[in-house]
mmCIF file of C-alpha atoms in Angstrom:
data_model
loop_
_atom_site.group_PDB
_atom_site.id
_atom_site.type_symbol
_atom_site.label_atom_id
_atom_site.label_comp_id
_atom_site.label_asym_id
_atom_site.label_seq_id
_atom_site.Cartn_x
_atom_site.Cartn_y
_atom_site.Cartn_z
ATOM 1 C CA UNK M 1 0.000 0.000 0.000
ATOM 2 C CA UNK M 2 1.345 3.300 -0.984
ATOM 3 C CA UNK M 3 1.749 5.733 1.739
ATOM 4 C CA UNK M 4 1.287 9.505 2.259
ATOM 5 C CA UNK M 5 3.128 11.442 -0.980
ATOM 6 C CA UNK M 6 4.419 15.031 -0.194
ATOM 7 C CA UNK M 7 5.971 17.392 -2.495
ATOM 8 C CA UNK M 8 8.385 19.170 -2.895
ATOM 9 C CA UNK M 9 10.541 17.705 -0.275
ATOM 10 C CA UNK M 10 12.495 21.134 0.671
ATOM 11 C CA UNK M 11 11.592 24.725 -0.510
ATOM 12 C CA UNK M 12 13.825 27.503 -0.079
ATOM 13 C CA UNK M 13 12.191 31.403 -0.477
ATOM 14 C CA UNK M 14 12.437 34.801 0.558
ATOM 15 C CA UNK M 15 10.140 36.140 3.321
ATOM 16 C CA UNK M 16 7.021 37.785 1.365
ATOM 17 C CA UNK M 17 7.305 35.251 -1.230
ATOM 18 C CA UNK M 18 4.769 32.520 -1.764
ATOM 19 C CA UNK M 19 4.580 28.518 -1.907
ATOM 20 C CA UNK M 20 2.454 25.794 -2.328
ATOM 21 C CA UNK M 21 3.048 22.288 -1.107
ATOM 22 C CA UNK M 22 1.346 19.369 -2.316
ATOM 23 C CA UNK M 23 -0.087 16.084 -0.500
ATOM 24 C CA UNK M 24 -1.451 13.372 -1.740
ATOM 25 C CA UNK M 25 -2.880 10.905 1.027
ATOM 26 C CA UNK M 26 -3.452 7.179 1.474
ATOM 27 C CA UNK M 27 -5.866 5.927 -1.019
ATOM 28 C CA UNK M 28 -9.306 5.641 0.621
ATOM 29 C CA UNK M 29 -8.423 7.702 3.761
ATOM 30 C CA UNK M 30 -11.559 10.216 4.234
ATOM 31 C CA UNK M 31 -9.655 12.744 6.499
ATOM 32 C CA UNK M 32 -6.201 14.905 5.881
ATOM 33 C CA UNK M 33 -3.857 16.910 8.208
ATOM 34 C CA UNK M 34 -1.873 19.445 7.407
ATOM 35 C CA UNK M 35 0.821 19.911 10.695
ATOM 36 C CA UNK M 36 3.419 22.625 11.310
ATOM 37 C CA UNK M 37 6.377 21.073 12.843
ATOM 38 C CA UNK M 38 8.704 23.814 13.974
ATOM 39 C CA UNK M 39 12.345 22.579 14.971
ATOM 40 C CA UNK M 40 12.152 21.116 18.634
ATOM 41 C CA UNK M 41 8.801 20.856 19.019
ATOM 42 C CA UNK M 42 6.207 19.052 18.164
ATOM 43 C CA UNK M 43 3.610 18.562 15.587
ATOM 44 C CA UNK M 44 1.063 21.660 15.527
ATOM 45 C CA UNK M 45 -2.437 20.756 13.654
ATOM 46 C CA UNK M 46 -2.914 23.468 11.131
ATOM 47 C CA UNK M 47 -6.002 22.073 9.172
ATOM 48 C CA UNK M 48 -8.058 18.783 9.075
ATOM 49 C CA UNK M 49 -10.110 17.884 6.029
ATOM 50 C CA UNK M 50 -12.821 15.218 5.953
ATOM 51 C CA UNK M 51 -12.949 14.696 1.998
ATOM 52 C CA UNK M 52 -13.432 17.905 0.721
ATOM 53 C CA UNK M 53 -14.511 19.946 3.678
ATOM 54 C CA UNK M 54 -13.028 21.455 6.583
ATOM 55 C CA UNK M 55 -13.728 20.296 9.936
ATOM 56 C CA UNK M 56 -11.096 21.925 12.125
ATOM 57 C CA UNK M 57 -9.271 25.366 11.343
ATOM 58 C CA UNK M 58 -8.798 26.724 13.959
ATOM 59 C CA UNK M 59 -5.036 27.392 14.019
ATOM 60 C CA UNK M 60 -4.208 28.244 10.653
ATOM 61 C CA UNK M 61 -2.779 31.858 10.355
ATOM 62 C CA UNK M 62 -5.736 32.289 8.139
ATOM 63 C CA UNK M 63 -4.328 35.877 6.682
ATOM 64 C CA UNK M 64 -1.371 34.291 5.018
ATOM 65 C CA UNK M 65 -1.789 30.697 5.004
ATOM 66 C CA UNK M 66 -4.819 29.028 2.564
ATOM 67 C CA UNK M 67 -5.496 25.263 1.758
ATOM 68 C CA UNK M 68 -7.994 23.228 0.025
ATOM 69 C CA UNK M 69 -8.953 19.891 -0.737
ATOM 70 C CA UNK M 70 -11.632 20.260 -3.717
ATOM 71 C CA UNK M 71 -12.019 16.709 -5.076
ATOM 72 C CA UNK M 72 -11.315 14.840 -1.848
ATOM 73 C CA UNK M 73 -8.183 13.662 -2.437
ATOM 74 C CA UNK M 74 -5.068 15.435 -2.379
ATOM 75 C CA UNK M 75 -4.722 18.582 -1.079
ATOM 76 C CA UNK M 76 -2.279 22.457 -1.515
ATOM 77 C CA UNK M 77 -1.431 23.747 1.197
ATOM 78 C CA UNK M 78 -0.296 27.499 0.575
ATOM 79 C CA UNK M 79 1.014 30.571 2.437
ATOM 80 C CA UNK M 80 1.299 33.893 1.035
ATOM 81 C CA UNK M 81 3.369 35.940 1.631
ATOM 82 C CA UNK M 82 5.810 33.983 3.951
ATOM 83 C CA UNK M 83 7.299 35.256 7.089
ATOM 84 C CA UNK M 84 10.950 34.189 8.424
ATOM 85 C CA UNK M 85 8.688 31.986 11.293
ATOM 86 C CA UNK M 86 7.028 29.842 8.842
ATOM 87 C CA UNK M 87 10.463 28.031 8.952
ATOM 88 C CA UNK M 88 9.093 24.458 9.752
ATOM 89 C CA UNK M 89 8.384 21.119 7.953
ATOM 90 C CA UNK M 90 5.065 20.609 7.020
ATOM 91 C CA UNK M 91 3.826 17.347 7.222
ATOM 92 C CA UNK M 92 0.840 15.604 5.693
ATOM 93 C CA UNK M 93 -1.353 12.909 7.409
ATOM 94 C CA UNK M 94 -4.114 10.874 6.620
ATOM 95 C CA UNK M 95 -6.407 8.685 8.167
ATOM 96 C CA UNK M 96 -9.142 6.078 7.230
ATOM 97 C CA UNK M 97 -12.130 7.866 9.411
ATOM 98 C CA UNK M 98 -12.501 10.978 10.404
ATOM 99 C CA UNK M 99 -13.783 10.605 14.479
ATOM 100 C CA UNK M 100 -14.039 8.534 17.436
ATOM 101 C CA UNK M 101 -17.913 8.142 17.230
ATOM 102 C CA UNK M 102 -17.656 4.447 16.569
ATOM 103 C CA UNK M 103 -15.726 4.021 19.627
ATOM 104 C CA UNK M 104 -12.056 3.749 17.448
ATOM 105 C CA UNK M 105 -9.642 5.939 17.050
ATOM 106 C CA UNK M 106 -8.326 5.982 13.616
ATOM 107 C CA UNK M 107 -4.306 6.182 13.514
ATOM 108 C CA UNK M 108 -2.722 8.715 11.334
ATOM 109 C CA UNK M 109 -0.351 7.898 8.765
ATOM 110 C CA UNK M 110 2.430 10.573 8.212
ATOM 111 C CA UNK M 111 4.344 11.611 4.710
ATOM 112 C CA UNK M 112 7.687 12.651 4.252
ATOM 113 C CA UNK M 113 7.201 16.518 4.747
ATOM 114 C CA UNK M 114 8.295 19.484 2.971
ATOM 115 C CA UNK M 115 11.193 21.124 4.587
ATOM 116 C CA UNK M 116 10.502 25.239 4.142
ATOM 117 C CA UNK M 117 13.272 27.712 4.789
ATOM 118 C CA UNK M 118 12.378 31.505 4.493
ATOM 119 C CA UNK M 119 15.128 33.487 4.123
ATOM 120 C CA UNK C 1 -0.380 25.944 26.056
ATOM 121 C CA UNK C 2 1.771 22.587 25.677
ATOM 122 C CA UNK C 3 -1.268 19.813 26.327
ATOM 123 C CA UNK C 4 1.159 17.200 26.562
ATOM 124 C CA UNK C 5 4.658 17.090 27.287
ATOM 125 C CA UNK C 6 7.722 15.072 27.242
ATOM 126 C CA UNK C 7 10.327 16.301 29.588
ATOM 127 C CA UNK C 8 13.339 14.677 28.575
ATOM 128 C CA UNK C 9 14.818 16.091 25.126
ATOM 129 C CA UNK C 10 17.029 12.753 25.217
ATOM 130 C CA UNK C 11 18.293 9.717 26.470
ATOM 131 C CA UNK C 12 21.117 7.092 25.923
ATOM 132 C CA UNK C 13 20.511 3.575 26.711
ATOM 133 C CA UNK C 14 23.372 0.519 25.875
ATOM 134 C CA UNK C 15 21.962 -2.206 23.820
ATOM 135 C CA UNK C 16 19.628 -5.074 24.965
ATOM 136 C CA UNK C 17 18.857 -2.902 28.038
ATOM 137 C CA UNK C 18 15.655 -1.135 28.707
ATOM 138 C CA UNK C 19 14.294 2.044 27.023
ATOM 139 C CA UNK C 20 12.027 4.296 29.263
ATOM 140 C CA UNK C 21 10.491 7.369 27.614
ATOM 141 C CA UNK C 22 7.926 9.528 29.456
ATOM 142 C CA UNK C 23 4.785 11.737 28.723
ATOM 143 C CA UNK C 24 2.667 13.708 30.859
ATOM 144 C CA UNK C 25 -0.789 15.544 29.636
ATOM 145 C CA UNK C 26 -2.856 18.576 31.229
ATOM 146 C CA UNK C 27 -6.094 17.667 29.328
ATOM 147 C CA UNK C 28 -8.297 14.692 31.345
ATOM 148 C CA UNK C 29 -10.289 14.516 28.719
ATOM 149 C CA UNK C 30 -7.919 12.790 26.202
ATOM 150 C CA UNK C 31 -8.801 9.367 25.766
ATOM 151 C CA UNK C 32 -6.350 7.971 23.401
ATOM 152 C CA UNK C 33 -2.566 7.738 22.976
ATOM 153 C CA UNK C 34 -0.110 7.248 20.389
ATOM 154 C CA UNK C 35 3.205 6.592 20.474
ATOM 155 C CA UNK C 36 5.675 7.893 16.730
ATOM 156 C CA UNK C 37 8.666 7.097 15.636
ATOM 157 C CA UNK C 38 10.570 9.501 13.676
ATOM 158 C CA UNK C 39 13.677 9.177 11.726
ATOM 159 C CA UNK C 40 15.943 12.150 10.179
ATOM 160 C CA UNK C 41 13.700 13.673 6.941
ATOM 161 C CA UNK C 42 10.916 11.287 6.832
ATOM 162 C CA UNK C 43 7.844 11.932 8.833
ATOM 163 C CA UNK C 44 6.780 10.242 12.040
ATOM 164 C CA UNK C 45 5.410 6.245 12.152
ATOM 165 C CA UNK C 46 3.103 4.808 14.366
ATOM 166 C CA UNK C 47 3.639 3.140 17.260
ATOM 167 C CA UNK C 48 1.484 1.463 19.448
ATOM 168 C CA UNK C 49 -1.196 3.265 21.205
ATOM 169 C CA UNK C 50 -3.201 2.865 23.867
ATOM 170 C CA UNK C 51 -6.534 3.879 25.016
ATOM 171 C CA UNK C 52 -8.010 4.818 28.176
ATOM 172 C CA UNK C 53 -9.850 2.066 29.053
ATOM 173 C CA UNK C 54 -6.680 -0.054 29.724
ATOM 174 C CA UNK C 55 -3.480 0.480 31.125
ATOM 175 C CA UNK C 56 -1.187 -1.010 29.376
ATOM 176 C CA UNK C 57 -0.776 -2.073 25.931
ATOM 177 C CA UNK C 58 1.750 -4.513 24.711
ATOM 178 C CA UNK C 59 3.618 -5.180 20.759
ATOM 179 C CA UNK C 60 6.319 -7.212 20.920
ATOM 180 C CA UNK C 61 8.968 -5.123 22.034
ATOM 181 C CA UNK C 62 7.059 -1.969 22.737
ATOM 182 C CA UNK C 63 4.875 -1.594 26.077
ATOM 183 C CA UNK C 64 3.052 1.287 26.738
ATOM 184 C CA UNK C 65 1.413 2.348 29.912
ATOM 185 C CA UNK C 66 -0.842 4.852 31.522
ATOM 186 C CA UNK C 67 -2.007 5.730 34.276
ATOM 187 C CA UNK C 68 -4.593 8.118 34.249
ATOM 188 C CA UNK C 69 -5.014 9.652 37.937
ATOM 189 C CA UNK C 70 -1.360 10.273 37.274
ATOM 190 C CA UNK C 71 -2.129 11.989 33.854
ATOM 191 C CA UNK C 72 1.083 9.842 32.644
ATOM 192 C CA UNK C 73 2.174 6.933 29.821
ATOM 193 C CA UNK C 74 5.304 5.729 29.469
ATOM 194 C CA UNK C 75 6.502 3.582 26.528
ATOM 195 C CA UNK C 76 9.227 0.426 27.104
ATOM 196 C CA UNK C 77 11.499 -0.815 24.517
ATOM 197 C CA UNK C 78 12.798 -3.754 26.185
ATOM 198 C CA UNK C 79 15.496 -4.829 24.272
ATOM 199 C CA UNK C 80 16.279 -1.440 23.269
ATOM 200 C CA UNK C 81 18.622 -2.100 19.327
ATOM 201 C CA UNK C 82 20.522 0.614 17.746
ATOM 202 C CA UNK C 83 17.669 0.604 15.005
ATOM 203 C CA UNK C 84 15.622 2.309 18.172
ATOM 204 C CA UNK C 85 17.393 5.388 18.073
ATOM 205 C CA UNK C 86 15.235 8.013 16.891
ATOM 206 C CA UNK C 87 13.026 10.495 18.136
ATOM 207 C CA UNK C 88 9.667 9.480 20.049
ATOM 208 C CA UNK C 89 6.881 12.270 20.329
ATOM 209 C CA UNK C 90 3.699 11.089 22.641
ATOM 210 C CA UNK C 91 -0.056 12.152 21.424
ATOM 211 C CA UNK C 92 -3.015 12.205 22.677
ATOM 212 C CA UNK C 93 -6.435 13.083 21.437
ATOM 213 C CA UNK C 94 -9.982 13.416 23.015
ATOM 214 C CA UNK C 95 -13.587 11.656 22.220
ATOM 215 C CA UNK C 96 -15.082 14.685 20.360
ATOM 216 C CA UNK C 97 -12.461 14.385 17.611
ATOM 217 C CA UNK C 98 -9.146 13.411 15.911
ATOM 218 C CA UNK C 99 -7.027 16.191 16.454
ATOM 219 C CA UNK C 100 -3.986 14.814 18.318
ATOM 220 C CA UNK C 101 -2.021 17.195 20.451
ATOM 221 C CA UNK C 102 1.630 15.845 20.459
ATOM 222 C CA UNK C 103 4.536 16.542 22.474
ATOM 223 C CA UNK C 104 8.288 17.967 21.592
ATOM 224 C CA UNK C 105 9.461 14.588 21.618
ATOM 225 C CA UNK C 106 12.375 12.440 23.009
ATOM 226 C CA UNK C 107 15.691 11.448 21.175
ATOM 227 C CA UNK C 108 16.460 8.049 22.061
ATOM 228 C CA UNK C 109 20.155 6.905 21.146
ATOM 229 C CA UNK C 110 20.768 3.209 21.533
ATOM 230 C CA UNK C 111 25.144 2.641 22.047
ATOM 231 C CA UNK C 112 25.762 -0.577 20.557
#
């Protein structure tokens, strides 16, 4: 089974400059995560998708930071214009169901992430 | 607000001898835990998890246990390999949905 695809793998830009990354999750896997994961620390939730909608948010910098999943399936994650903090890797998850309502917790399955460096 | 936290940045443990790496969490309503894996530029890999209803939680080489009054899991590698070495981050999520709050996350070197 193919896992969680991410690309690009590292991104270098100026600050005020935009990017896009790309994810493309586990075939069949309803909900996505987008994650900020700023050296020493750990993964911060910036975005959860289940299929084409958004069910959580509610800590994405929403001024500078977009991201959609239109057809269900893979998803862009964007930020414009970048700031020197946006340093992080961004990592991609996905999981098979969205919630805990049928009393089990879905794991999430991690990609690569894209290494950003603003500069 | 860190939700959960791992105090220990690292730890060094000889091969074939036991791995302990700890997590403690504000929130009592989180339910369920995860334990990642993560290796230099690849993103993190499950675990084993564990959820509320039990206390401990067992794969192989990999134990994990909580104890709830104590708002605390811990996760065992018992033989700890060089292969281990890596860094661990704890999370831990809540009924009302699947956002996982995790923690900064422990470097474990194994010293063959």
């Amino acid at each position: 089974e193919a896992g969680v695809a991410q690309s690009p793998r590292y991104k270098i830009i100026e600050k005020r400059q935009s990017v896009a990354f790309w994810c493309n999750p586990i075939s069949g896997h309803a909900t996505l995560y987008w994650y900020q994961q700023i050296l020493g620390q750990g993964p911060k939730l910036l975005i959860q998708f289940q299929n084409n909608g958004v069910v959580d948010d509610s800590q994405l910098p929403k001024d500078r930071f977009s991201a959609e999943r239109l057809k269900g399936v893979d998803s862009t994650l964007k930020i414009q214009p970048a700031k020197l903090e946006d340093s992080a890797v961004y990592l991609c998850a996905s999981s098979l169901f969205p919630n805990s309502r049928l009393g089990v917790q879905e794991t999430q399955y991690f990609g690569p992430g894209t290494r950003l460096l603003v500069l | 607000d860190q939700q959960v936290k791992q105090n220990s940045p690292s730890l060094s443990v000889q091969e074939g001898r036991i791995s302990i790496l700890n997590c403690d969490y504000t929130n009592s309503m989180f339910d369920y835990f995860l334990w990642y894996k993560k290796y230099p530029a690849e993103g993190p890999t499950f675990l084993i998890s564990i959820s509320s209803i039990k206390d401990k939680n067992e794969d192989g080489r990999f134990t994990v246990f909580l104890n709830k009054s104590a708002k605390h899991l811990s996760l065992h590698i018992v033989p700890s390999q060089p292969g281990d070495s890596a860094v661990y981050f704890c999370a831990a999520s809540g009924a009302t949905g699947n956002q996982f709050y995790f923690g900064t996350g422990t470097s474990l070197t194994v010293i063959p």
